[in-house]
XYZ file of C-alpha atoms in Angstrom:
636
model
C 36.692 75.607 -1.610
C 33.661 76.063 0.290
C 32.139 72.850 -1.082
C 34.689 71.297 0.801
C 34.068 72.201 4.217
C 30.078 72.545 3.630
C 29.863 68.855 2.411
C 26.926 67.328 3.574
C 26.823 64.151 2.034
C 24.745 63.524 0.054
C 25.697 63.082 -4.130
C 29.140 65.453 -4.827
C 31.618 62.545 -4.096
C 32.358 59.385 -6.163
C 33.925 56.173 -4.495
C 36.303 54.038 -6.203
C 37.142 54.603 -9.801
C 38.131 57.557 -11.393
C 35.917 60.531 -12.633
C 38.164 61.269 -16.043
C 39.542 58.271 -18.073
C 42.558 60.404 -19.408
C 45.072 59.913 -16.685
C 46.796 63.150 -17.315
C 43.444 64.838 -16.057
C 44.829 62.913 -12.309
C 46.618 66.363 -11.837
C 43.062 68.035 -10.802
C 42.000 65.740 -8.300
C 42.673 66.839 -4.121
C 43.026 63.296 -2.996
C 41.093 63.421 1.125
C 41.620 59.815 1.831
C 41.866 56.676 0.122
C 38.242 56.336 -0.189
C 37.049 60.297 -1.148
C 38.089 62.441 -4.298
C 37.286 65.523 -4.778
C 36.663 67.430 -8.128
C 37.550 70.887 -8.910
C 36.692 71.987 -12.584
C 39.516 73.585 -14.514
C 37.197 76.841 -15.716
C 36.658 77.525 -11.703
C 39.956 76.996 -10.284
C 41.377 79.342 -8.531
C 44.863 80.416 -6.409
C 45.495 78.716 -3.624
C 48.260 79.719 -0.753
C 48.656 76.926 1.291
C 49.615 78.109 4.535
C 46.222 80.766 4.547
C 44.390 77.021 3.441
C 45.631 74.544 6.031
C 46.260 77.576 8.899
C 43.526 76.059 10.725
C 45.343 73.126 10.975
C 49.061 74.172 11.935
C 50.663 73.750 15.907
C 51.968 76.654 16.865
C 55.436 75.973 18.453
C 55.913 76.102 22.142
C 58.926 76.881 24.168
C 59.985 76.711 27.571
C 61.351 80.042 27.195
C 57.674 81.711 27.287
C 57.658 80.353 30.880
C 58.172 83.388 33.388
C 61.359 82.852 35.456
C 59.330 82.073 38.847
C 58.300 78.928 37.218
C 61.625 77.833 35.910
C 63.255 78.874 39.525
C 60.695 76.341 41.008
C 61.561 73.716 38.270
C 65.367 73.823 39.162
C 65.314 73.774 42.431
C 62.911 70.602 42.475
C 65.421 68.628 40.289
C 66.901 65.346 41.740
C 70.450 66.554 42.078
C 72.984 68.662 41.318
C 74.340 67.523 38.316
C 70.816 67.416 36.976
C 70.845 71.425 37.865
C 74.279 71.729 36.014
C 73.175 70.404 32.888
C 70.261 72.884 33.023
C 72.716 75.717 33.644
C 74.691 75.006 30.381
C 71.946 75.512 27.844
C 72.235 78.958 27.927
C 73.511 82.466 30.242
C 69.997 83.088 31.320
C 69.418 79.398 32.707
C 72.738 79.610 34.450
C 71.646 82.812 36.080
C 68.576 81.343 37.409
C 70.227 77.882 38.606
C 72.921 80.030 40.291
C 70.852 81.903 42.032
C 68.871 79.162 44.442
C 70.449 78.924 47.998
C 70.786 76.027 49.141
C 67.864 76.049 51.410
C 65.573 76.865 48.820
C 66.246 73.291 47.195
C 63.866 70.689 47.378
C 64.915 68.726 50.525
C 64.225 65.256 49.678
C 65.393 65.506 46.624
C 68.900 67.039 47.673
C 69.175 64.530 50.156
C 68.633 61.347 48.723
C 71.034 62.502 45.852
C 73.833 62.767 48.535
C 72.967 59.501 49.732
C 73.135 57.913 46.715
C 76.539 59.547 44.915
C 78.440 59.630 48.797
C 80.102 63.324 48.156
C 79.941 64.211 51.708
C 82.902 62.538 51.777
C 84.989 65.002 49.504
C 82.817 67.976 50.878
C 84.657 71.433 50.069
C 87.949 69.674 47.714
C 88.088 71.613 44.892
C 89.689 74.965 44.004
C 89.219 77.484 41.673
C 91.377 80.611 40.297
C 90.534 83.226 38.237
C 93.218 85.907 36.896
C 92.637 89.011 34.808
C 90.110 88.645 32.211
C 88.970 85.040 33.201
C 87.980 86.526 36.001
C 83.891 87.444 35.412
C 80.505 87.059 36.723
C 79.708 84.397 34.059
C 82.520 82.385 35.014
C 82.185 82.460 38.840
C 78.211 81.421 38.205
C 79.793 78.658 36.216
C 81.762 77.365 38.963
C 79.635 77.796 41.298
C 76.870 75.416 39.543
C 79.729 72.989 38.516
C 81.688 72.266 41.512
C 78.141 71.713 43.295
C 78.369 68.226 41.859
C 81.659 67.473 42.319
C 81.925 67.635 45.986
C 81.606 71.229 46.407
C 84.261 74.279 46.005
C 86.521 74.443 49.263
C 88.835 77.481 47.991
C 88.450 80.263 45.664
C 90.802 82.854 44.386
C 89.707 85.619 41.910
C 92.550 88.356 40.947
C 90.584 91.316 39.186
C 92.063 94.093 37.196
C 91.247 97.261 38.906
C 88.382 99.348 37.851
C 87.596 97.042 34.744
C 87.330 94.028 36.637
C 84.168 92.041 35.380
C 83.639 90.896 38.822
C 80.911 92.088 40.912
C 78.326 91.268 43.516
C 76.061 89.301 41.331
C 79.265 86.894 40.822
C 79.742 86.381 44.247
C 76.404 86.221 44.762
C 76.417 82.611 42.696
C 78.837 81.530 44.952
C 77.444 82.531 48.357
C 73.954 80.557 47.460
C 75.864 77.776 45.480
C 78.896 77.364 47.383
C 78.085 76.491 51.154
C 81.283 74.358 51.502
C 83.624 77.083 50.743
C 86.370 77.516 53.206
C 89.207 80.002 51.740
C 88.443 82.787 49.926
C 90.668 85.954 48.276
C 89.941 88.652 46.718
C 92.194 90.622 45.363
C 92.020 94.308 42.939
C 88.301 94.020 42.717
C 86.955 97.726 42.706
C 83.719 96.603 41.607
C 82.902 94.123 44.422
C 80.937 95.885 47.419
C 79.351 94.889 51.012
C 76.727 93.274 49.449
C 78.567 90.402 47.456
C 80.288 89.882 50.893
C 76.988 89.627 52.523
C 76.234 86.919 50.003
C 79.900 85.217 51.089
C 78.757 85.315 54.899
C 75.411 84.383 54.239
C 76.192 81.017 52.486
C 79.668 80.074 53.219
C 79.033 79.934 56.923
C 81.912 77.237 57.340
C 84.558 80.120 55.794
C 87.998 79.538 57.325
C 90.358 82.442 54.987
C 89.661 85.570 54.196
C 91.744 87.597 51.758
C 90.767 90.853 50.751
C 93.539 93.224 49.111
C 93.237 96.384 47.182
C 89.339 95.854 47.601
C 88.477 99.904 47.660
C 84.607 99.591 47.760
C 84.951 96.924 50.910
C 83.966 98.490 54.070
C 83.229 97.497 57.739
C 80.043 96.705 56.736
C 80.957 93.405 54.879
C 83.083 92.817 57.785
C 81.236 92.649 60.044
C 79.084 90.405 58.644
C 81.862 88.053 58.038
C 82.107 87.859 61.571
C 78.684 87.490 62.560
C 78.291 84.545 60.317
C 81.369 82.964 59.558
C 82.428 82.185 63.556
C 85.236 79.386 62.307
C 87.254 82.251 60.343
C 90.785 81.478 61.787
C 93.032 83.636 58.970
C 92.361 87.100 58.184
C 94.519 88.965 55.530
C 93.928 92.388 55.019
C 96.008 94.759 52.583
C 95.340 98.079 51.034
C 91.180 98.192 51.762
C 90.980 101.943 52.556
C 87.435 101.725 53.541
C 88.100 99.147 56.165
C 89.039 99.950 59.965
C 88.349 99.277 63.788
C 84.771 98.524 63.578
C 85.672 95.890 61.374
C 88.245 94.409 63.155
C 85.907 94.441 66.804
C 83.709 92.468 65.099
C 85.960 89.700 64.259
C 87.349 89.786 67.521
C 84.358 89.677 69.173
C 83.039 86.384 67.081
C 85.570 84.914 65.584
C 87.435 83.211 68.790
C 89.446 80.867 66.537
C 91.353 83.432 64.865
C 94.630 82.148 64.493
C 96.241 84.529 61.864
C 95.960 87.959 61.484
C 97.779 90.038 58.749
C 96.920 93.833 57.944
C 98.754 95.804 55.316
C 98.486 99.364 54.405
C 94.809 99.583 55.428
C 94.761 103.637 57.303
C 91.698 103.579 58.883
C 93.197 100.579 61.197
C 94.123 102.392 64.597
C 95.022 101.064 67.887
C 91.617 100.264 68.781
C 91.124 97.753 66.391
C 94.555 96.452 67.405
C 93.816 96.453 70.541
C 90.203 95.020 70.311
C 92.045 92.068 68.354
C 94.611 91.501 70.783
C 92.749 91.276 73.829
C 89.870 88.715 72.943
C 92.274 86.276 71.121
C 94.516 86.159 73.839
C 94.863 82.217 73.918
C 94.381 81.421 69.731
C 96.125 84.245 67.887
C 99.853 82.644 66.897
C 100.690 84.641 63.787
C 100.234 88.635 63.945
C 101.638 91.009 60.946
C 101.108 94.649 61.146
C 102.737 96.615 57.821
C 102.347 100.392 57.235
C 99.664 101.388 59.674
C 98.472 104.328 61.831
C 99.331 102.729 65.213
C 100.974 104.221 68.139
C 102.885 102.717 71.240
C 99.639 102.353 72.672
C 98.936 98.742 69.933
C 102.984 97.265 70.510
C 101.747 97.662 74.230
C 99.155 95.631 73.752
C 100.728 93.030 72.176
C 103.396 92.784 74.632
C 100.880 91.912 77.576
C 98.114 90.081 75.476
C 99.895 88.012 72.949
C 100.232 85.332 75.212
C 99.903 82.837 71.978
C 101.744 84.550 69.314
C 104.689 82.889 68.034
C 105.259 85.000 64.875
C 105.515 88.880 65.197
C 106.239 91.155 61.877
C 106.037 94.891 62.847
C 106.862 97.015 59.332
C 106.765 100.278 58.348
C 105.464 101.614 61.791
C 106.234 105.391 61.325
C 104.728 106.390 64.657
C 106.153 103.966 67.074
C 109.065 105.199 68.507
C 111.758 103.329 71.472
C 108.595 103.743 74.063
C 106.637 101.222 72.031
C 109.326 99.173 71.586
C 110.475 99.012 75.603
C 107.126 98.279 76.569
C 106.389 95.625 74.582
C 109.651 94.044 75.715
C 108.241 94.634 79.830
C 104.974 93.569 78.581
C 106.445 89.906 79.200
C 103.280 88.526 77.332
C 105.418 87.197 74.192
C 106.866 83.986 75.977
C 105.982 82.133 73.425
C 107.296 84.554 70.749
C 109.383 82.355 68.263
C 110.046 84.509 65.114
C 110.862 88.438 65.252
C 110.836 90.381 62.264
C 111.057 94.468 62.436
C 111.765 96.344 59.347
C 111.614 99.847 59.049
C 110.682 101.127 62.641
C 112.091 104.432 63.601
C 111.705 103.133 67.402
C 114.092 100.262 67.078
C 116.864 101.660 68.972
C 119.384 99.947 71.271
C 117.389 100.293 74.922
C 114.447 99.259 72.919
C 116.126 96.191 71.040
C 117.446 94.790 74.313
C 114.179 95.112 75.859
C 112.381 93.071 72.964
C 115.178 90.457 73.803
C 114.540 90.455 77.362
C 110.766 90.016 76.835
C 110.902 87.261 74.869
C 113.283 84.497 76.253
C 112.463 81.821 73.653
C 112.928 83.867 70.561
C 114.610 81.584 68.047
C 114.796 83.587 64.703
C 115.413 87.482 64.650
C 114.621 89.211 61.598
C 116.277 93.251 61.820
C 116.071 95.634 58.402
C 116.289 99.460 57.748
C 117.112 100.332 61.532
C 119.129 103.316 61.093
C 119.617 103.749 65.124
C 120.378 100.966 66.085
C 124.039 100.261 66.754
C 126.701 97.806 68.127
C 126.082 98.235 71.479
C 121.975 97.635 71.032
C 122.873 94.842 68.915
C 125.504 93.121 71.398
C 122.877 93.782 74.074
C 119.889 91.407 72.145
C 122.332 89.379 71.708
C 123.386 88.554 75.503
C 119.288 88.560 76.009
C 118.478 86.408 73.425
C 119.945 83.358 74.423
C 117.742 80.741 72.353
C 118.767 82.772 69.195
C 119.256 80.219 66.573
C 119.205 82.387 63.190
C 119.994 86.373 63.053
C 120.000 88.506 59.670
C 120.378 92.480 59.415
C 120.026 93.800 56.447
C 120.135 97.433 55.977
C 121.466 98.399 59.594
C 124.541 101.019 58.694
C 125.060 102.116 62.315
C 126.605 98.223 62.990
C 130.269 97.879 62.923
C 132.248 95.074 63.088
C 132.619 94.921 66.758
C 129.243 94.478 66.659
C 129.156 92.104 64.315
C 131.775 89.974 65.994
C 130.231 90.996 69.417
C 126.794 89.329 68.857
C 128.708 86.236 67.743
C 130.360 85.770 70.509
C 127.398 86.750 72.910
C 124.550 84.643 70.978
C 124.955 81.831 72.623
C 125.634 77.779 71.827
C 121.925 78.073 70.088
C 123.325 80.261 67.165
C 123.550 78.559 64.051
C 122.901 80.976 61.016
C 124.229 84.457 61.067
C 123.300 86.901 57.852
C 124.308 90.312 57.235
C 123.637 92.364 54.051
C 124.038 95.907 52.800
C 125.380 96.810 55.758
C 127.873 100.065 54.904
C 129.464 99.880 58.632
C 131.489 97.315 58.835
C 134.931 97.669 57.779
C 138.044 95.231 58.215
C 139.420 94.529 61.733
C 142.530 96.590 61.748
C 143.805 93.713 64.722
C 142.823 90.361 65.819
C 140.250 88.853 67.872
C 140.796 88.425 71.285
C 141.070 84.685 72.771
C 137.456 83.248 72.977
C 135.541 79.783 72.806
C 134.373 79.378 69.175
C 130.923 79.550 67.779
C 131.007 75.736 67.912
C 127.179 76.234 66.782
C 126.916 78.109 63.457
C 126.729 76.081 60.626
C 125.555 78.979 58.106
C 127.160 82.136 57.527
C 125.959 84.645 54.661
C 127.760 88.199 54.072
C 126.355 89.997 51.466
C 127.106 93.186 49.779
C 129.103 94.257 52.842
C 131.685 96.814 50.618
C 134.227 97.112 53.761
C 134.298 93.242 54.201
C 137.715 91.976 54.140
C 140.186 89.307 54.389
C 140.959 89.999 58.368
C 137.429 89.698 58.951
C 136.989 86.494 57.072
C 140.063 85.231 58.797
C 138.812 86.336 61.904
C 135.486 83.770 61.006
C 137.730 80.989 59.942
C 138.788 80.370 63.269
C 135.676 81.710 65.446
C 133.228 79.598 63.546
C 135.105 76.285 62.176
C 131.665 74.516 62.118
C 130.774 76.135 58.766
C 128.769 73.977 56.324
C 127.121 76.741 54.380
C 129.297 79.718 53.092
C 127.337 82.662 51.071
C 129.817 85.913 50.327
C 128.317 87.234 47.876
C 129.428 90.743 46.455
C 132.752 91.121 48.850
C 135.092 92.934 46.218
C 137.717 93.691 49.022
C 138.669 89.491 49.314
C 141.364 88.346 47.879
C 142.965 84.434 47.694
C 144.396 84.753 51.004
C 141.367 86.090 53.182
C 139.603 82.883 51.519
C 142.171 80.585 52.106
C 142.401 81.100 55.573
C 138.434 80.779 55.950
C 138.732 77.286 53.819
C 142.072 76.045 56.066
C 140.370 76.652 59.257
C 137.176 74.705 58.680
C 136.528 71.754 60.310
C 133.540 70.553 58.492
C 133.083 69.445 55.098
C 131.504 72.374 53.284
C 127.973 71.696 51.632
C 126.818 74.865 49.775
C 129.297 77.863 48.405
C 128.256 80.624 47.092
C 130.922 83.255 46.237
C 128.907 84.884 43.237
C 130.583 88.735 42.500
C 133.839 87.809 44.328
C 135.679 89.675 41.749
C 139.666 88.491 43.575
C 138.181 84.494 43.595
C 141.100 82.729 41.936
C 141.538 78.819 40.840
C 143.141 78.204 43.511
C 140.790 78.779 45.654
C 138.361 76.467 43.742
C 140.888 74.196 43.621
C 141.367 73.931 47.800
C 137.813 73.988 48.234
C 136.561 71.207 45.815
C 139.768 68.967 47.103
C 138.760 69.458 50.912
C 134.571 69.222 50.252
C 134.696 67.285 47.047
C 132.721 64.239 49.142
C 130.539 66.974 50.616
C 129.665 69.710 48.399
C 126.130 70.201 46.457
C 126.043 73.630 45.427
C 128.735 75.823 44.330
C 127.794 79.456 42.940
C 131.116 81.385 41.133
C 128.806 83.824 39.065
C 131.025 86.687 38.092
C 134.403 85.847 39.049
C 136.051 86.782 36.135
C 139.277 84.981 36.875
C 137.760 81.348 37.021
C 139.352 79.720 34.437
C 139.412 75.979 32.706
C 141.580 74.839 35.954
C 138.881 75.028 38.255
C 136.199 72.906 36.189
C 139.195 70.578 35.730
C 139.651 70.517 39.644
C 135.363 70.379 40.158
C 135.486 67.165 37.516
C 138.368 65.424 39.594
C 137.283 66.173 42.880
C 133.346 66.632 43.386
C 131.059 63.519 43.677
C 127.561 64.421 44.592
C 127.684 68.183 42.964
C 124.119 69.467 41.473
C 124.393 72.511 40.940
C 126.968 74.892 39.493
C 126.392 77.915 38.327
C 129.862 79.439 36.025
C 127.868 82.845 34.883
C 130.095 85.047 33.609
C 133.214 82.791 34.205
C 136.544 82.719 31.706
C 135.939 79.321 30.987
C 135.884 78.205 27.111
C 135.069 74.287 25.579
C 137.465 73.092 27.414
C 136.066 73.663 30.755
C 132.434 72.161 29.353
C 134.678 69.096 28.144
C 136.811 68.925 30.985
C 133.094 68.487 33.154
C 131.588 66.147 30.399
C 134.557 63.535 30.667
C 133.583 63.273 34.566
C 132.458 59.953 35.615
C 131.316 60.809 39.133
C 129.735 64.307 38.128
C 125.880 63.866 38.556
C 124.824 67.925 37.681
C 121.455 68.834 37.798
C 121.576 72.513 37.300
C 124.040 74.553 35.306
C 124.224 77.686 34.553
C 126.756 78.952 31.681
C 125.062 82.344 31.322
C 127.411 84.807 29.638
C 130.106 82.650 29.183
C 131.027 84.197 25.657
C 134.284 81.645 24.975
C 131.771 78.576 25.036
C 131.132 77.809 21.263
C 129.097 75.186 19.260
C 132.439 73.031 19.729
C 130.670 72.261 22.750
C 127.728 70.651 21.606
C 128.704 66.770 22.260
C 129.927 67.528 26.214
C 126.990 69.696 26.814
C 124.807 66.429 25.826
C 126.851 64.313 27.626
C 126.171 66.574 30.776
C 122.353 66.231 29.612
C 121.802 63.695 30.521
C 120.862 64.276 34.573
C 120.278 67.842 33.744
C 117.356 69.379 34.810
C 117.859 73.153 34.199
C 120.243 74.825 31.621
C 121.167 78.258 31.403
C 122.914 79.409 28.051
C 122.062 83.319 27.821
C 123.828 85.278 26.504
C 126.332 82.727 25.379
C 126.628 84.854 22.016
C 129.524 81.774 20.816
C 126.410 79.495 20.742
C 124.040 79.721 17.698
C 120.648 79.222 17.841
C 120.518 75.741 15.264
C 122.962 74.372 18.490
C 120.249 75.963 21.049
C 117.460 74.205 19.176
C 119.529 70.776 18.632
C 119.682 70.752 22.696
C 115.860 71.898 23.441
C 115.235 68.824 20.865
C 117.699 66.458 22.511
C 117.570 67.223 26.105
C 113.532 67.075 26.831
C 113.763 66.706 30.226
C 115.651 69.687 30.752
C 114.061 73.246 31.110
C 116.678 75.715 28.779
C 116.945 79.083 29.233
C 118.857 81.000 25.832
């Protein structure tokens, strides 16, 4: 072989022609060229491995992968565009690391901007939206997005809901988003453990233009990442903040102090929130803060005084689970006369919500409309009579939970609302019990158009007679629960109405009888749209045969429960007016397969059909219908 690369030549080589005449002996000539031959004789021959011949003459294969990742950070971020930088990102976890990682002032400027120029997406800046839940929810994934929407007009909100401690979300996937993301305007977080400060600091560093901030059960979350929020994010304007135990009043002064277009502030179960914070809050978004919830925090007196005399703006108020508040809080706020603007009320389990400091809240704020009262066990009829008389823009009123109301109170506050009032709800209240005599002569509650009682045990018919004629104006009717009514009491209610009734829900009225059915559907049958009957046990055929006759624009009916069999369904089915939309037949075990042609002549405007528990009704009859009826959702 050495003869080969030592030629020097002179006489070894022969041109043209061959050097044996057998032509088998062609198997020992190494052709060079066209032109050269070489001869090796067979004697001298000798193994040959080709690769250790021709290694001399081999390319060695080169990758961009040997490059160090400074040089393929500087490549990316001098691409034309970002789509150009998305394709990059999808060849492999590694490139998308790198891509995700430039900030957007670390791009190549002229590039970046002629691309925007050229594909208009300023237009749609900040459009899309992303959610992650559970295990979608991981570091690779957020980079993804990040790189993706970048193209696309740019991510405007982002939700990510973790799982706890084994959440694969951390800083580094925020991080992608912070330098990818500037457009980003609404962001939550919620039951991430494993996100700190620092992947907020990415947030507030590159999503300047953030408008929402969520943050709940974040654990590892502290003032720190707060307060950088603030500093950089000065358009912030909603603020939700529920169960971050490392977050308190230095957080909160910092968003007062620089976000001054907060317009929505909600804090949850967050202890290290005193009334310093609260008060820091209150006081330097005087004139922008509308919306203010404050649920199961360490405040005092000292924060419901503050809001009283700076919530000059706030037009929706929800005070919960305020253990240490008591009546003081509560009086002052009222005298604060700083909530003239105050439009919703909602208090729910405040030990200070008595009757002096209930009629001062009504006082205080002259143009409440809605008043939201739950789980106030002091406060009685005469606190309640007493809001009343102050509240005279009251339009809606519900207590829920309030056992120290009677019926005079009850019946009280109806009469002392006002001509404003026109929805009046009371549930679970154990106080009231049936008028044992009438009401005395008064001018009706010519206002009230919806009336729900629910769960009330001592409801009965003198009370509902007693409504009948106070409020003859009723459109919507919701007793739901009232075991103690019989036919008469709801007679009486029906007989006294003036108005045509629109929605009826009389769902575990044990004593509702046909006949009742039968008054209502012939006095509202132009009128009503919803009629609920779940549980009544004595419901029979009659009253579907009364609904079919009498109801023309009825779209939902729900007979759960009902003693109605196929004749009922048939009865319904042969109606040439009925229209339903919804129906509900939900433990109706005398409904059988004969019911299969009416229930698909009913199918054919229905939406939503409920047949569980129908144990008459076999399953080849369940699956006929989910085949037949494809526009309808089927519950079985």
């Amino acid at each position: 072989m050495s003869q080969i690369y030592s030629f020097a030549g002179e006489n070894e080589f022969y041109r043209r022609g061959a050097i044996y005449p057998n032509p088998k002996d062609a198997s020992l000539l190494l052709s060079l060229g066209s032109y050269v031959d070489v001869y090796f004789p067979p004697s001298k021959r000798s193994r040959v491995v080709a690769p250790t011949v021709f290694s001399a003459f081999e390319e060695k294969q080169v990758s961009i992968d040997v490059l160090p990742d400074e040089c393929l950070f500087e490549i990316f971020r001098r691409l034309p565009g970002p789509q150009e930088r998305s394709a990059c990102a999808f060849v492999s976890k590694h490139w998308l690391t790198l891509v995700s990682s430039i900030r957007q002032k670390e791009l190549d400027v002229v590039s970046s901007n002629s691309n925007k120029s050229e594909d208009g997406d300023d237009d749609c800046e900040g459009c899309l939206s992303r959610s992650l839940d559970g295990k979608k929810a991981t570091d690779v994934r957020l980079a993804a997005i990040a790189v993706g929407t970048a193209g696309r007009g740019g991510l405007g909100k982002l939700s990510i809901r973790g799982s706890g401690s084994v959440s694969k979300v951390s800083d580094i996937g925020l991080r992608s988003i912070g330098r990818s993301c500037p457009s980003l305007g609404s962001l939550s977080l919620w039951n991430l453990s494993t996100v700190t400060d620092n992947g907020l600091l990415e947030i507030a560093e590159g999503c300047t233009q953030l408008e929402k901030l969520d943050l709940n059960r974040c654990s590892t979350i502290t003032d720190k990442g707060l307060v950088a929020i603030a500093r950089s994010c000065p358009n912030l304007s909603e603020l939700t903040l529920e169960a971050c135990s490392r977050i308190g009043d230095e957080g909160l002064q910092a968003i007062a102090r620089s976000c001054s277009k907060l317009k929505s502030v909600s804090i949850k179960n967050c202890p290290l929130v005193r009334d310093q914070g609260i008060a820091s809050l209150l006081s330097n978004t005087t004139f922008s803060l509308a919306k203010l919830k404050l649920q199961m925090l360490n405040v005092t007196d000292v924060s419901l005084a503050v809001v009283g005399h700076y919530g000059l703006s706030v037009t929706d108020l929800v005070l919960s689970g305020l253990s240490h508040v008591s009546e003081k809080g509560f009086w002052v706020m009222g005298n604060g006369v700083g909530l003239q603007k105050l439009n919703s009320l909602t208090i729910t389990a405040c030990q200070g919500v008595t009757d002096a400091g209930l009629e001062s809240v009504g006082k205080g704020c002259p143009n409440m409309k809605k008043a939201i009262i739950s789980r106030s066990p002091l406060l009685s009829d005469n606190g309640l009579v007493s809001f009343a008389k102050a509240s005279l823009s009251l339009e809606s009123v519900q207590l829920e939970e309030c056992h120290r109301v009677t019926q005079f109170g009850f019946f009280g506050s109806l009469l002392n609302c006002g001509e404003k009032l026109k929805a009046f709800s009371l549930v679970n209240c154990l106080g009231i019990r049936d008028l044992a005599t009438g009401l005395p002569a008064s001018p009706h509650c010519s206002a009230l158009r919806s009336l729900s009682i629910r769960n009330c045990p001592g409801f009965g018919d003198a009370n509902l007679a007693a409504l009948g004629k106070l409020c003859p104006q009723l459109e919507e009717i919701d007793l739901c629960g009232l075991k103690g009514i019989t036919e008469s009491g709801f007679l009486h209610l029906i007989q006294n109405s003036l108005n045509s009734l629109v929605k009826v829900n009389f769902s575990g009225c044990s004593n509702l009888t046909d006949k009742v059915i039968s008054a209502i559907t012939a006095r509202n049958g132009w009128t009503l749209e919803v009629l609920n009957i779940d549980g009544c046990s004595n419901i029979s055929d009659a009253s579907m045969v009364s609904i079919a006759a009498n109801c023309q624009i009825l779209s939902d009916l729900d007979l759960s429960k009902c003693s109605i069999s196929d004749s009922g369904i048939q009865a319904l089915a042969s109606s040439e007016k009925l229209k339903l939309q919804i129906l509900s037949m939900a433990g109706c075990s005398m409904v059988t397969d004969k019911s299969l042609p009416a229930i698909v002549r009913l199918g054919s405007t229905l939406l939503g059909l409920n047949l569980q528990q129908c144990r008459s009704i076999s399953n080849s009859t369940v699956d006929f219908l989910v085949e037949r009826l494809y526009k309808c959702d089927i519950l079985s």
